[in-house]
Tab-separated table of N, CA and C in Angstrom:
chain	number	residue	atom	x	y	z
A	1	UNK	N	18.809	-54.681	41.857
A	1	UNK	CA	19.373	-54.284	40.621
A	1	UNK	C	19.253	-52.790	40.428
A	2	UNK	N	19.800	-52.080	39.757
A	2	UNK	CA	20.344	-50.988	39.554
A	2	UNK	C	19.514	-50.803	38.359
A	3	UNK	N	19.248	-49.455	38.138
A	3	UNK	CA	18.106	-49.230	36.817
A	3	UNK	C	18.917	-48.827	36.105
A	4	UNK	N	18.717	-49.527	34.683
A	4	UNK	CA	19.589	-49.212	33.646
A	4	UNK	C	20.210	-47.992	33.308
A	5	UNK	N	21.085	-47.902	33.446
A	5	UNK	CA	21.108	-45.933	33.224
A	5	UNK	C	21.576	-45.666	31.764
A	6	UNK	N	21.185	-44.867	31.158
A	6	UNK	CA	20.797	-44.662	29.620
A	6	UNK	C	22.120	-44.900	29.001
A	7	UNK	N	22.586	-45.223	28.235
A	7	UNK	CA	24.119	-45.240	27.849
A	7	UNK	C	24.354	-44.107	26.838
A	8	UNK	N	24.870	-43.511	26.890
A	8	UNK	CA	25.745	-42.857	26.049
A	8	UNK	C	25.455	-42.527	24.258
A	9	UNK	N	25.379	-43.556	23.836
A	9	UNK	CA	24.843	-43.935	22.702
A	9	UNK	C	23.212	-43.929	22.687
A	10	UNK	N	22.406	-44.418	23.481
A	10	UNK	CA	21.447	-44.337	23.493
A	10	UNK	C	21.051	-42.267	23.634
A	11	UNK	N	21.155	-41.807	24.342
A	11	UNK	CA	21.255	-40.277	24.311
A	11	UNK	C	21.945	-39.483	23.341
A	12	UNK	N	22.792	-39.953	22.536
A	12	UNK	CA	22.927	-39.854	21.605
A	12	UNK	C	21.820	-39.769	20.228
A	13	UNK	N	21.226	-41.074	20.499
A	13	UNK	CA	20.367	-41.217	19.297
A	13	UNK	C	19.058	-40.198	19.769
A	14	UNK	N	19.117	-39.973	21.032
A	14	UNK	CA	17.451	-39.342	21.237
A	14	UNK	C	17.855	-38.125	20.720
A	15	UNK	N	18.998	-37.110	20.995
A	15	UNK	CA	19.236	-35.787	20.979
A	15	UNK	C	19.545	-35.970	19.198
A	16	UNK	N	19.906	-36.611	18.561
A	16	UNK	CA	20.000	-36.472	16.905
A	16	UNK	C	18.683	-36.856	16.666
A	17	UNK	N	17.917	-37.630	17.125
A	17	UNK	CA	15.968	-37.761	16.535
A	17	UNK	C	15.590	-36.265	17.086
A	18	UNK	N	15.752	-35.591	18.030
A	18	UNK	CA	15.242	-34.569	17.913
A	18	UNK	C	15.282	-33.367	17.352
A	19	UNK	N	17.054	-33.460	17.233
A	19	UNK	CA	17.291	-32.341	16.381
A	19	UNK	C	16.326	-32.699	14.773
A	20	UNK	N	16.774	-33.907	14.534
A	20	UNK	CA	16.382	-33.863	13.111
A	20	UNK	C	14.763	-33.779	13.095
A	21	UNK	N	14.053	-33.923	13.864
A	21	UNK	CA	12.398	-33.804	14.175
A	21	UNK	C	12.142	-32.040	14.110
A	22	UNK	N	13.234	-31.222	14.647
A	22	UNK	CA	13.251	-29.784	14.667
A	22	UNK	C	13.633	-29.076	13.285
A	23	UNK	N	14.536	-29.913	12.730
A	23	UNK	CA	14.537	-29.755	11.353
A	23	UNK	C	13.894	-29.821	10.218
A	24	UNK	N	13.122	-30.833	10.431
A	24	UNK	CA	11.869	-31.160	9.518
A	24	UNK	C	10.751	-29.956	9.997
A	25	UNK	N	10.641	-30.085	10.822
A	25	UNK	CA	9.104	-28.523	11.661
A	25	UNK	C	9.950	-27.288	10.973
A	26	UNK	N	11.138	-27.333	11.019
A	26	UNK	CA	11.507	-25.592	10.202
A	26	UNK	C	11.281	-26.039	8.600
A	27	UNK	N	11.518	-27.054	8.557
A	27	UNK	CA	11.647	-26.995	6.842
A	27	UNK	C	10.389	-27.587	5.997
A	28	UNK	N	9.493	-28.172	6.981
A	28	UNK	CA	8.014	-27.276	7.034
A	28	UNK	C	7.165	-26.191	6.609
A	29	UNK	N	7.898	-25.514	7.739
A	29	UNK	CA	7.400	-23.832	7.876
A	29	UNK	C	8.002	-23.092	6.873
A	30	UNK	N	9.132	-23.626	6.388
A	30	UNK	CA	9.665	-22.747	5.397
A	30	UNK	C	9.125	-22.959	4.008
A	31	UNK	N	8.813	-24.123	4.012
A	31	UNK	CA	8.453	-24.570	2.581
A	31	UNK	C	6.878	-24.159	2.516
A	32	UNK	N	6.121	-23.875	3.764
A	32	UNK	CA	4.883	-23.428	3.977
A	32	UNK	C	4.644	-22.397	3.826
A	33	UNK	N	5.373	-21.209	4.171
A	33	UNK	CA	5.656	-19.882	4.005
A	33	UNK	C	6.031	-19.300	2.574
A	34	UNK	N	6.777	-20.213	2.027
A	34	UNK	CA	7.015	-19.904	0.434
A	34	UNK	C	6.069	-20.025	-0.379
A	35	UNK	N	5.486	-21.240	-0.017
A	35	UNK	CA	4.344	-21.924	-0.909
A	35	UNK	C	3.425	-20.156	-1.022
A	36	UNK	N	3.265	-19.953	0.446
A	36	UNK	CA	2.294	-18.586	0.951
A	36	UNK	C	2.871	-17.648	-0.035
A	37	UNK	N	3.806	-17.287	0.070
A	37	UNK	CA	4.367	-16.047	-0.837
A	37	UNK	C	4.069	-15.802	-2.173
A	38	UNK	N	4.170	-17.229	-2.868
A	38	UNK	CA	4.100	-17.757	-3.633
A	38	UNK	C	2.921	-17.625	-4.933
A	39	UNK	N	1.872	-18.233	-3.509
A	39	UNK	CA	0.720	-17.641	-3.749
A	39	UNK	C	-0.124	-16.755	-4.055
A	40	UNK	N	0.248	-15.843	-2.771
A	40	UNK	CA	-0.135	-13.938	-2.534
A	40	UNK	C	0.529	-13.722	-4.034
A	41	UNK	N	2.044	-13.885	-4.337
A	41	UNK	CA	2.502	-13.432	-5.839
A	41	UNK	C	1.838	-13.361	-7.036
A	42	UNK	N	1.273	-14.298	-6.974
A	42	UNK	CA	0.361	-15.243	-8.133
A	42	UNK	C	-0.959	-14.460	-8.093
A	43	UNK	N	-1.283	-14.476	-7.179
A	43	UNK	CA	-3.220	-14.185	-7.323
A	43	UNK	C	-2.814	-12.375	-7.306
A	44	UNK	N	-2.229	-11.787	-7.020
A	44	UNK	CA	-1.534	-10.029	-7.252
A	44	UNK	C	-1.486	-9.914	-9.002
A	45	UNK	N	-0.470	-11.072	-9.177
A	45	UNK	CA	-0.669	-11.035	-11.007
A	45	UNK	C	-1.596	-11.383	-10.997
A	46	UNK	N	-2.768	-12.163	-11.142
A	46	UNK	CA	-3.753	-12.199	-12.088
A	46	UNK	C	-4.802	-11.399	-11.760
A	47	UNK	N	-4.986	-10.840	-10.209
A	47	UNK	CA	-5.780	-9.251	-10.565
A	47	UNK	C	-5.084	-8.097	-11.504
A	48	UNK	N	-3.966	-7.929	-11.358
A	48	UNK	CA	-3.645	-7.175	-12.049
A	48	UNK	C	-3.852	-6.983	-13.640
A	49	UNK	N	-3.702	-8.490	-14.084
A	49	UNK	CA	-3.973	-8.749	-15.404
A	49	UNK	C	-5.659	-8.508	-15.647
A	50	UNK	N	-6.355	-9.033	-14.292
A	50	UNK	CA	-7.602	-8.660	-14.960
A	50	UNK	C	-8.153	-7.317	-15.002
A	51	UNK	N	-7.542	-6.651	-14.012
A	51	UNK	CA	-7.808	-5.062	-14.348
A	51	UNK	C	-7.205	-4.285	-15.016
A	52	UNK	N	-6.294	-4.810	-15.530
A	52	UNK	CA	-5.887	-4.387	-17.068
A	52	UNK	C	-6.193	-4.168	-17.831
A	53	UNK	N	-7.392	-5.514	-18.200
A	53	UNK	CA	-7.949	-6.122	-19.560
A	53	UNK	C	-9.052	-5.669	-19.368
A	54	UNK	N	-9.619	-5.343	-17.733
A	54	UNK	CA	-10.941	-5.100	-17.937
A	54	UNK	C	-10.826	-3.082	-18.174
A	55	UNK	N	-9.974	-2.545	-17.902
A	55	UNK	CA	-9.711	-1.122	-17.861
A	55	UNK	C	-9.320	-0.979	-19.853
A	56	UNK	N	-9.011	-1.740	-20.079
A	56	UNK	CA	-8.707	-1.501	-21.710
A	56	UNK	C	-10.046	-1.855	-22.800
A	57	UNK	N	-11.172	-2.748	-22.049
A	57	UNK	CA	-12.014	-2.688	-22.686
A	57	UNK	C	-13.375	-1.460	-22.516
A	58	UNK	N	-13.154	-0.959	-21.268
A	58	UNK	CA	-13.864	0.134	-21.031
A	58	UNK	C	-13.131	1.325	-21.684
A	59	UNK	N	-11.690	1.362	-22.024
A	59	UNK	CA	-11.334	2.258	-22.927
A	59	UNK	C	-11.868	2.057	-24.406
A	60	UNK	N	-11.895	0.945	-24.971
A	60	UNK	CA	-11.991	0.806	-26.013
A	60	UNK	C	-13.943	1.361	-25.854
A	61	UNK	N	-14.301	1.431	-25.366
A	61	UNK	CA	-15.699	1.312	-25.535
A	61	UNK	C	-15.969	3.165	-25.042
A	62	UNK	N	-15.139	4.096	-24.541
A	62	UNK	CA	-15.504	5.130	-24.749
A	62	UNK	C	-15.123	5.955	-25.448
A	63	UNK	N	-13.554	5.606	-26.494
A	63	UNK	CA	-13.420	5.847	-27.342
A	63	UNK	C	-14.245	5.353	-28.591
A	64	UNK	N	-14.944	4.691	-28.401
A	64	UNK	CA	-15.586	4.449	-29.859
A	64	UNK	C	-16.870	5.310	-29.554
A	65	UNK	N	-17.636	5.743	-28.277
A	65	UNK	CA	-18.273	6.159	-28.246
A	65	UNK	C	-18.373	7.967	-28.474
A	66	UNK	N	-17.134	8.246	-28.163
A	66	UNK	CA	-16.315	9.694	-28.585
A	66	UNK	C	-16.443	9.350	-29.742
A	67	UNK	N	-15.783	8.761	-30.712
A	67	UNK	CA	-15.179	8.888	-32.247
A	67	UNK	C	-17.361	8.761	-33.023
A	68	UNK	N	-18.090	8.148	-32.712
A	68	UNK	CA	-19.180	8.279	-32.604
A	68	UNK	C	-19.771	9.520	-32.473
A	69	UNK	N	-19.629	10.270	-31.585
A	69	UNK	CA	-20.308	11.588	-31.558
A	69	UNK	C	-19.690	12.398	-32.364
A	70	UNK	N	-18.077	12.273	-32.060
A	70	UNK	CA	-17.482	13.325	-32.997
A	70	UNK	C	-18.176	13.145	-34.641
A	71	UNK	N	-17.746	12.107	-35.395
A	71	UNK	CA	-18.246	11.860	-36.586
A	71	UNK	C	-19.898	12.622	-36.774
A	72	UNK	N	-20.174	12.107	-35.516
A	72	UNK	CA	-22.039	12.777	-35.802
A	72	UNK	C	-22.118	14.569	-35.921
A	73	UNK	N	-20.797	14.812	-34.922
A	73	UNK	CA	-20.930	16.555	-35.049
A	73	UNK	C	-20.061	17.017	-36.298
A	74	UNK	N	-19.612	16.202	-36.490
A	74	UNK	CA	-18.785	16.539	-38.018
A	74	UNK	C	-19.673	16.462	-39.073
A	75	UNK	N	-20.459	15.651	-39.212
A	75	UNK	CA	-21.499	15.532	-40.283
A	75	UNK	C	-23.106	16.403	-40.450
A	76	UNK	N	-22.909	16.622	-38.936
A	76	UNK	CA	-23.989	17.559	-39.212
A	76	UNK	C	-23.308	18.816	-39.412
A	77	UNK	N	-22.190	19.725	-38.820
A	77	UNK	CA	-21.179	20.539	-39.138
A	77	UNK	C	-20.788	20.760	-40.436
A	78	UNK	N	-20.991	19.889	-41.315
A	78	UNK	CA	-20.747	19.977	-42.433
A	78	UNK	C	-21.742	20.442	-43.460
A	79	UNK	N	-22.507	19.360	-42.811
A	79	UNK	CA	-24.076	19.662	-43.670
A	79	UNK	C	-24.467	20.963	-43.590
A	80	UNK	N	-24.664	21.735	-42.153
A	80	UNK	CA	-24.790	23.280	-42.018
A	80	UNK	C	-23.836	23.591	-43.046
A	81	UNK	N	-22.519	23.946	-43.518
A	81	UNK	CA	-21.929	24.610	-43.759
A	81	UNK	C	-22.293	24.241	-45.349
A	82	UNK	N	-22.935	23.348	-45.902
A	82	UNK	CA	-22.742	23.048	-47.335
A	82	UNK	C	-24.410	23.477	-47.239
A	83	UNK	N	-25.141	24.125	-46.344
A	83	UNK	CA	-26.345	24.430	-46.655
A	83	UNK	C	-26.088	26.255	-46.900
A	84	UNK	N	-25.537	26.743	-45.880
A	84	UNK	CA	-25.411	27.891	-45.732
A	84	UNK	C	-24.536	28.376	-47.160
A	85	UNK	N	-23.341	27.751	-47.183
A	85	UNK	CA	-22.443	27.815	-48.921
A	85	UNK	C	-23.628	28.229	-49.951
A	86	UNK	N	-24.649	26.779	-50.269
A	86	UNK	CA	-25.661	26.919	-51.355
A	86	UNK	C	-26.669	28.337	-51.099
A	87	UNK	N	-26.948	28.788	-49.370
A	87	UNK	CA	-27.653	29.903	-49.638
A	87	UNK	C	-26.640	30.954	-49.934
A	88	UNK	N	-25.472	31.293	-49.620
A	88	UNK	CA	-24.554	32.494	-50.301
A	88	UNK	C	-24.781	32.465	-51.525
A	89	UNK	N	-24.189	31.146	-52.137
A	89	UNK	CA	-24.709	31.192	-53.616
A	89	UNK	C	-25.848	31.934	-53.874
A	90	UNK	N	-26.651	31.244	-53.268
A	90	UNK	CA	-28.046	31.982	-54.341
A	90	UNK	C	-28.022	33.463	-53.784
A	91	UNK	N	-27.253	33.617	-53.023
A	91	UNK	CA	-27.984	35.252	-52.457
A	91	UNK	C	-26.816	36.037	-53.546
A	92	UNK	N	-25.606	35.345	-53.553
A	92	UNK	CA	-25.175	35.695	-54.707
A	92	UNK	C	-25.523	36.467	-55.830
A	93	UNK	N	-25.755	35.062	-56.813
A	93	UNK	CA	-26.920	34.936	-57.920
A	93	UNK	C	-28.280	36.303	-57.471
A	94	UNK	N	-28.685	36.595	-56.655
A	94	UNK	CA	-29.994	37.292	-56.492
A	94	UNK	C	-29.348	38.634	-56.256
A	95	UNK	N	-27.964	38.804	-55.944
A	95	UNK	CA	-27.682	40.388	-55.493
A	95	UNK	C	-27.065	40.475	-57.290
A	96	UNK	N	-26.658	39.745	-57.504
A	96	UNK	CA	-25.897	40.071	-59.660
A	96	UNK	C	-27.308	40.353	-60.331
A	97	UNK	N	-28.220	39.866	-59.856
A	97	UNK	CA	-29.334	40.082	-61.075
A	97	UNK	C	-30.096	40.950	-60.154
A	98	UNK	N	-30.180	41.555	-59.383
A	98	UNK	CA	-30.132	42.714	-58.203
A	98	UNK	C	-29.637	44.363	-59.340
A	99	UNK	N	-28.049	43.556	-58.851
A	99	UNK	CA	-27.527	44.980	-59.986
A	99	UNK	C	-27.788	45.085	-61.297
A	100	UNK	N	-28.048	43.727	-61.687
A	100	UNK	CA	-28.168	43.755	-63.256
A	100	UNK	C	-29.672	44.905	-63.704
A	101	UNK	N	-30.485	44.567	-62.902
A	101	UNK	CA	-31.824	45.206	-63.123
A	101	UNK	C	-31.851	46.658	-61.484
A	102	UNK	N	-30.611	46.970	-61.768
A	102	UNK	CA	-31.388	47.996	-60.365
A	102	UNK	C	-31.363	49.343	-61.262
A	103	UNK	N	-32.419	50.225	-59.920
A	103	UNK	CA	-32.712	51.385	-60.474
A	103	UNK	C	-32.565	52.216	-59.579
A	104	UNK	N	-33.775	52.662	-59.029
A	104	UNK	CA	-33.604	53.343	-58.186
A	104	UNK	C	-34.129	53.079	-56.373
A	105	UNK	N	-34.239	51.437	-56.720
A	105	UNK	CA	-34.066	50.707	-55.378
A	105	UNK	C	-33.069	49.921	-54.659
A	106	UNK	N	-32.215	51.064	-54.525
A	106	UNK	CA	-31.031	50.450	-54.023
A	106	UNK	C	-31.359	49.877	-52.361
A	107	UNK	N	-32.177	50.402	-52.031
A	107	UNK	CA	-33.124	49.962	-50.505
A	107	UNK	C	-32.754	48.386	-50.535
A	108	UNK	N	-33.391	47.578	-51.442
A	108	UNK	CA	-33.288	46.045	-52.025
A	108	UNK	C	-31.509	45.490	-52.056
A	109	UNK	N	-30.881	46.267	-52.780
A	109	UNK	CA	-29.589	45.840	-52.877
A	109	UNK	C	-29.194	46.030	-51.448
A	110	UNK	N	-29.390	47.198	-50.682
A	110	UNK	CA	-28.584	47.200	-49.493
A	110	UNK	C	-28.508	46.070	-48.120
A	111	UNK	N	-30.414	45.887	-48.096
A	111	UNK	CA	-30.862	44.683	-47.058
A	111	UNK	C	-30.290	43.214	-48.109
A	112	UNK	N	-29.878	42.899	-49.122
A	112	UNK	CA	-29.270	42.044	-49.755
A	112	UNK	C	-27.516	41.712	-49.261
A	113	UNK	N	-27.476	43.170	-49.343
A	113	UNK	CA	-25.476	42.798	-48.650
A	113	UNK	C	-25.619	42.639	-47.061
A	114	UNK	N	-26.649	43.365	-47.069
A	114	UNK	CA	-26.652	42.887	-44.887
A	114	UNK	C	-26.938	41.382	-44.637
A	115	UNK	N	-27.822	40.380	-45.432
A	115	UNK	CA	-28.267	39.638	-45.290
A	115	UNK	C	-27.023	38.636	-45.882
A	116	UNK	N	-26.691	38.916	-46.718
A	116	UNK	CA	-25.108	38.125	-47.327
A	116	UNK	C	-24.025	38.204	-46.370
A	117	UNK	N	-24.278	39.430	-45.656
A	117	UNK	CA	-22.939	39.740	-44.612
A	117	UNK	C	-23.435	38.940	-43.555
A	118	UNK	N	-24.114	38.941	-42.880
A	118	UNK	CA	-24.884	37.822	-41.807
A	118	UNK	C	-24.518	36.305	-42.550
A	119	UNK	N	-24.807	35.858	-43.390
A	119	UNK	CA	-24.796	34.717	-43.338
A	119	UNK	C	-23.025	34.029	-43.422
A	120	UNK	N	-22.301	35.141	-44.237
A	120	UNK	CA	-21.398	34.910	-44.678
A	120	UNK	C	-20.234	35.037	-42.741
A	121	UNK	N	-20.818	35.729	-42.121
A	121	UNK	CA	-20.205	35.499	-40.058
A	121	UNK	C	-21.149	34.202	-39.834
A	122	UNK	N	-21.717	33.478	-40.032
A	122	UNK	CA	-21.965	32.428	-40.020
A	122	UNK	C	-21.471	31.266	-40.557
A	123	UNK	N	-21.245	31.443	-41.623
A	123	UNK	CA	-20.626	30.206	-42.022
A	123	UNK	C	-18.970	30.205	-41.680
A	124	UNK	N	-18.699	32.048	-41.101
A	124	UNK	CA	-16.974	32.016	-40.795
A	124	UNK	C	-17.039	31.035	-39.780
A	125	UNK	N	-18.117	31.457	-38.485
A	125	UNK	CA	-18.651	30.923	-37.298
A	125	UNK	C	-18.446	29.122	-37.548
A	126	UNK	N	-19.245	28.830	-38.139
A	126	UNK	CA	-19.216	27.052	-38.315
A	126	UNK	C	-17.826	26.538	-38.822
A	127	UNK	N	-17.239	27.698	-39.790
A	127	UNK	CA	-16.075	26.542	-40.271
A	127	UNK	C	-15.195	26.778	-38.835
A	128	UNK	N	-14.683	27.849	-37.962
A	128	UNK	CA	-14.585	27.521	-37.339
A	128	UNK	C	-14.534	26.941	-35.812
A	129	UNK	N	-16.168	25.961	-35.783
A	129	UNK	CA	-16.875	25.308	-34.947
A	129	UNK	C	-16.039	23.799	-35.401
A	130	UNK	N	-15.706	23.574	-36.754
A	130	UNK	CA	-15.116	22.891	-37.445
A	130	UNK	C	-14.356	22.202	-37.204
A	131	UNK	N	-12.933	23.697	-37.535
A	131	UNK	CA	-11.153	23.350	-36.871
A	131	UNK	C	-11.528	23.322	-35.757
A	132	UNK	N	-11.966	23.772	-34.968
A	132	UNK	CA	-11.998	23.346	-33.077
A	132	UNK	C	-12.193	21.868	-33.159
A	133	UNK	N	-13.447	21.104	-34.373
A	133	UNK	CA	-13.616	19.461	-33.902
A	133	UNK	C	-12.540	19.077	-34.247
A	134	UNK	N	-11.961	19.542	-35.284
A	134	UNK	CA	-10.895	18.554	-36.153
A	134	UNK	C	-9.694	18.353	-35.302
């Protein structure tokens, strides 16, 4: 007997099972590869988002720590300047009743306007130490 020799149809069906076996392995790989892309996409956004959120809370936290100091140099800035104000005043007050009673020690009145003139480049000095914070 003669060995069956494959028919026609039969080779048929092997070469369409294989193609379609080659089809499934690409569409596989493709659907494997996307999934991948997919992925990498995904985990890119959510670092991104977290270094976002984490870069906006370290902003928020050295701006408050700025607005903090500033306020502190403003308040003591101020305080100098509302101390130095009250001594003009009185040096004021002490150079009027200076002239009111002077005689022939004008020596007194003079170290009085030097000492008013000094304080008074000082407090020009702080206010503006001031406008520079403001």
């Amino acid at each position: 007997m003669q060995p069956l020799a494959e028919s026609p149809a039969h080779s048929r069906r092997a070469a369409a099972r294989s193609g379609s076996s080659v089809k499934w392995f690409l569409l596989f790989w493709i659907l494997m590869i996307g999934l991948g892309v997919y992925a990498v996409y995904s985990y890119t956004n959510h670092l991104k988002d977290q270094v976002l959120s984490e870069l906006g809370a370290q902003n928020q936290q050295q701006l408050s720590v700025l607005k903090t100091d500033y306020e502190t140099k403003i308040a003591a800035l101020t305080e100098q300047v509302d101390q130095l104000q009250s001594t003009v005043q009185s040096f004021n007050e002490l150079l009027t009743f200076t002239k009111d009673n002077a005689s022939n020690k004008t020596d007194n009145s003079n170290k009085l306007y030097t000492q008013l003139s000094e304080v008074r480049k000082q407090l020009d000095a702080l206010k503006k130490e001031m406008d520079v914070l403001k």
